[in-house]
PDB file of C-alpha atoms in Angstrom:
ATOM      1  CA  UNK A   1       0.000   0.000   0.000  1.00  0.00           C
ATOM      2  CA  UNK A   2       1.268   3.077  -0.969  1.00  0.00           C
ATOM      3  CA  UNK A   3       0.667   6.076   1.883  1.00  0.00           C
ATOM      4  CA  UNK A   4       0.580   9.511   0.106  1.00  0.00           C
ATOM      5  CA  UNK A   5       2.356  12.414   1.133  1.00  0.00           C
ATOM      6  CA  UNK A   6      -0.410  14.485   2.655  1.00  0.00           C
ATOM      7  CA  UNK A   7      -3.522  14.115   3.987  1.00  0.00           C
ATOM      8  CA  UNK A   8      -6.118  16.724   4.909  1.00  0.00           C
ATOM      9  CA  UNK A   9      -8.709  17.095   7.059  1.00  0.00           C
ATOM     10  CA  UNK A  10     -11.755  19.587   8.143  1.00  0.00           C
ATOM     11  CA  UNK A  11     -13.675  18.165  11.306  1.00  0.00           C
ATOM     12  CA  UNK A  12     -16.845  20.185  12.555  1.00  0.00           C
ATOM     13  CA  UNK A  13     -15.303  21.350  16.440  1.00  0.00           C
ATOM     14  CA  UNK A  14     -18.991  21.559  17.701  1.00  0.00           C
ATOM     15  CA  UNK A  15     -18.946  17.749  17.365  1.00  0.00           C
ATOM     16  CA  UNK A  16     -16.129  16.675  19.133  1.00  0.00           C
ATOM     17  CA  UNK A  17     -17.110  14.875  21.968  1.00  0.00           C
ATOM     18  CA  UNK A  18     -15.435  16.552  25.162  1.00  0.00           C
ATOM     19  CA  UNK A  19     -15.509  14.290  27.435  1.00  0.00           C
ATOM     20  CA  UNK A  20     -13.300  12.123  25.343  1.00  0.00           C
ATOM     21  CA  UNK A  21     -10.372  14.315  26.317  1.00  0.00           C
ATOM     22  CA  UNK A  22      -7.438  12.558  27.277  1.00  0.00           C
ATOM     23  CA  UNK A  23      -4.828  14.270  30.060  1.00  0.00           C
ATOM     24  CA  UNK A  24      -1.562  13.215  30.041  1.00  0.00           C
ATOM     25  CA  UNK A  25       1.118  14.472  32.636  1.00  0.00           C
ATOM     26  CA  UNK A  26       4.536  14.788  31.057  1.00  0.00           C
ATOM     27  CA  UNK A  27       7.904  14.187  32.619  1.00  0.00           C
ATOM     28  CA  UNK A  28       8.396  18.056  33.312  1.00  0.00           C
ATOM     29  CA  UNK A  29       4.970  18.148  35.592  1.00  0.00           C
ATOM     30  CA  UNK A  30       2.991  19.742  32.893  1.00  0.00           C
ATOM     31  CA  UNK A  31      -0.220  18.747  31.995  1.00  0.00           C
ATOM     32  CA  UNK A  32      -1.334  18.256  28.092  1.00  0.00           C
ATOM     33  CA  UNK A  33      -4.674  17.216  26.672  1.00  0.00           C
ATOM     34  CA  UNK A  34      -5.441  15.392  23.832  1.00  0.00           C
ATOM     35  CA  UNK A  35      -8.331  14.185  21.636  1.00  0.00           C
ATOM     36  CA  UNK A  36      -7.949  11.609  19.357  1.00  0.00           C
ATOM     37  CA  UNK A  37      -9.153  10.674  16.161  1.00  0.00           C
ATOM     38  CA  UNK A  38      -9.245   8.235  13.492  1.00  0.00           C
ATOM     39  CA  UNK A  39      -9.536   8.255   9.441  1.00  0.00           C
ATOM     40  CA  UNK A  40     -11.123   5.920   7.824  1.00  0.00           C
ATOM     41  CA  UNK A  41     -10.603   5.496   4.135  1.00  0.00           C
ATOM     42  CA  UNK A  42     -14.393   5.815   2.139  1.00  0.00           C
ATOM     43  CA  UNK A  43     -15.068   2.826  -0.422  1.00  0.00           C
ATOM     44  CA  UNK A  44     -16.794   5.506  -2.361  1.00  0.00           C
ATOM     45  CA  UNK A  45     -13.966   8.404  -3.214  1.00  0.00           C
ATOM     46  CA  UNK A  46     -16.097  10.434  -5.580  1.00  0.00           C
ATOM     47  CA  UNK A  47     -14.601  13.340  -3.633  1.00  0.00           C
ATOM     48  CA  UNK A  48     -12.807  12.674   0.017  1.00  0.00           C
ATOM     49  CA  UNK A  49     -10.870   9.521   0.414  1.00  0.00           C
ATOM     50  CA  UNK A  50     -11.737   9.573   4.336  1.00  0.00           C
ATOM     51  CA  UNK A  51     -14.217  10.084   7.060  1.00  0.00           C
ATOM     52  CA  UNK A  52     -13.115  11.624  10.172  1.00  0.00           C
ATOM     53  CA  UNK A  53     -14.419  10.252  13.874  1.00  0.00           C
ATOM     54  CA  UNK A  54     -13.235  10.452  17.364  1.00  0.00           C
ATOM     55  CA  UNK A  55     -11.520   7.149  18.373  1.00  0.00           C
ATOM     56  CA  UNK A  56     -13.123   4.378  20.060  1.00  0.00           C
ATOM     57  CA  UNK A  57     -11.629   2.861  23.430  1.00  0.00           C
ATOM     58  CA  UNK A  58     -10.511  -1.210  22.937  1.00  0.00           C
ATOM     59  CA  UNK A  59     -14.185  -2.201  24.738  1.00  0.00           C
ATOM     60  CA  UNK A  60     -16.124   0.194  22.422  1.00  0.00           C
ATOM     61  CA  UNK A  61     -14.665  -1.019  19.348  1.00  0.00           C
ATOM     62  CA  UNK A  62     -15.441  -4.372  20.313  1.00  0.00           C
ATOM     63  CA  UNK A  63     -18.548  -3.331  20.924  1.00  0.00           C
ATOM     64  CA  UNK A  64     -18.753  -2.259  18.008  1.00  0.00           C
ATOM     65  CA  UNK A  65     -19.757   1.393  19.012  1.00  0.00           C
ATOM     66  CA  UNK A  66     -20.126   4.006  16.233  1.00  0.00           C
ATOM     67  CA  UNK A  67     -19.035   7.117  16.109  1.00  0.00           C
ATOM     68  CA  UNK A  68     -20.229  10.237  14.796  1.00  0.00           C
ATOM     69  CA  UNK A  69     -18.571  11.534  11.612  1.00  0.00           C
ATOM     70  CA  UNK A  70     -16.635  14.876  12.326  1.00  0.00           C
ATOM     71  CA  UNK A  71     -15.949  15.246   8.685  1.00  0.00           C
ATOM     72  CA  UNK A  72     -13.589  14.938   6.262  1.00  0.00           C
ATOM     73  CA  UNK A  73     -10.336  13.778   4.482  1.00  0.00           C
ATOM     74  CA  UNK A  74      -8.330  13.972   1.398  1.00  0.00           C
ATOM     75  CA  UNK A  75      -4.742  11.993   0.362  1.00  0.00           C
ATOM     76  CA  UNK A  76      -2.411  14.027  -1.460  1.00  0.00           C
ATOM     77  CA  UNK A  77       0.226  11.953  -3.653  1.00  0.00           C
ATOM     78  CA  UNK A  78       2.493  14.983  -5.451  1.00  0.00           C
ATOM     79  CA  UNK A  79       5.141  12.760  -6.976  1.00  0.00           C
ATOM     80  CA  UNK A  80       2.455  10.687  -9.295  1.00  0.00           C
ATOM     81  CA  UNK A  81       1.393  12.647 -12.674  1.00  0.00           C
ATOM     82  CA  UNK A  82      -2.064  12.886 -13.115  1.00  0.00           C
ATOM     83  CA  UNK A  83      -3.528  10.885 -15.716  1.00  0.00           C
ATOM     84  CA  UNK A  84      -4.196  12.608 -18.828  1.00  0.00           C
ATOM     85  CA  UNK A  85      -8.229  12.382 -19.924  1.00  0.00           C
ATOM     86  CA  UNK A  86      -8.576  10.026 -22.278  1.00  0.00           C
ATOM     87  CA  UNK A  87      -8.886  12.119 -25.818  1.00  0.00           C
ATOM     88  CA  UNK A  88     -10.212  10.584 -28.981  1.00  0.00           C
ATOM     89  CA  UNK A  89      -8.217  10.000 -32.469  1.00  0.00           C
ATOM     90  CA  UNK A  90      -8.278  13.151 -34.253  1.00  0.00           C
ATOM     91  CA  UNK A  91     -10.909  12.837 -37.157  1.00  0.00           C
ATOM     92  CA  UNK A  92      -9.608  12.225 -40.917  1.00  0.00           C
ATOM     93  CA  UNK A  93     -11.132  15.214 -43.331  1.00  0.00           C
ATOM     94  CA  UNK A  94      -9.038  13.834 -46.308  1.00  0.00           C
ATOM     95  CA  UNK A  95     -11.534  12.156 -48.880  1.00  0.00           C
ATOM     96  CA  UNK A  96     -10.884   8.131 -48.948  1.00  0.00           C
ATOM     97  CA  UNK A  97      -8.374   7.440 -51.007  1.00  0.00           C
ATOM     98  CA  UNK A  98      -8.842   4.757 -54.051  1.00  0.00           C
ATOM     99  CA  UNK A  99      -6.203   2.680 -55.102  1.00  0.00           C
ATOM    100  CA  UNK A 100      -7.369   1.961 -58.821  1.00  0.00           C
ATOM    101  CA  UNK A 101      -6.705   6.226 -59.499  1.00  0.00           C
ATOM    102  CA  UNK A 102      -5.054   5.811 -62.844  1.00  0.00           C
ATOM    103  CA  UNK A 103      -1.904   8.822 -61.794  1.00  0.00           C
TER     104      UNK A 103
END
């Protein structure tokens, strides 16, 4: 699988759970919080290639616990070209030609 160089992501703030806040004390005595989230890749990638969710805890995800969607994600790849759209033949205007032309 090839992971692409960037990925993006809007989430709606007024969604994110709170209380889902993690608080970690460091080694230096201060305090920092966290929320975490997870991306998970769309089957249909008409236009984002992920959804964006809060985590679920071990127990929740094996209770198979939904989350709500916060919103989205795209995967940027810089170092592939982009495919060129497909363009037709050009059209022949020249008359058929015949082989039994006498010159």
């Amino acid at each position: 699988m090839d992971l692409p160089e960037l990925i993006t992501f809007q989430i709606d703030r007024k969604l994110i759970d709170r209380a889902r806040m993690k608080t970690v004390k460091r080694r230096d005595e201060s305090v920092a919080e966290f929320y975490e989230f997870s991306m998970h890749l769309k089957r249909d990638r008409s236009q984002n290639d992920y959804l964006v969710k809060q985590s679920v805890t071990k127990d929740e995800r094996a209770a198979r616990v939904e989350m709500p969607i916060l919103g989205n994600g795209k995967a940027w790849d810089f170092s592939k070209p982009k495919a060129a759209p497909a363009t037709p033949p050009p059209a022949d205007d020249a008359p058929p030609q015949s082989d039994d032309v006498p010159f």
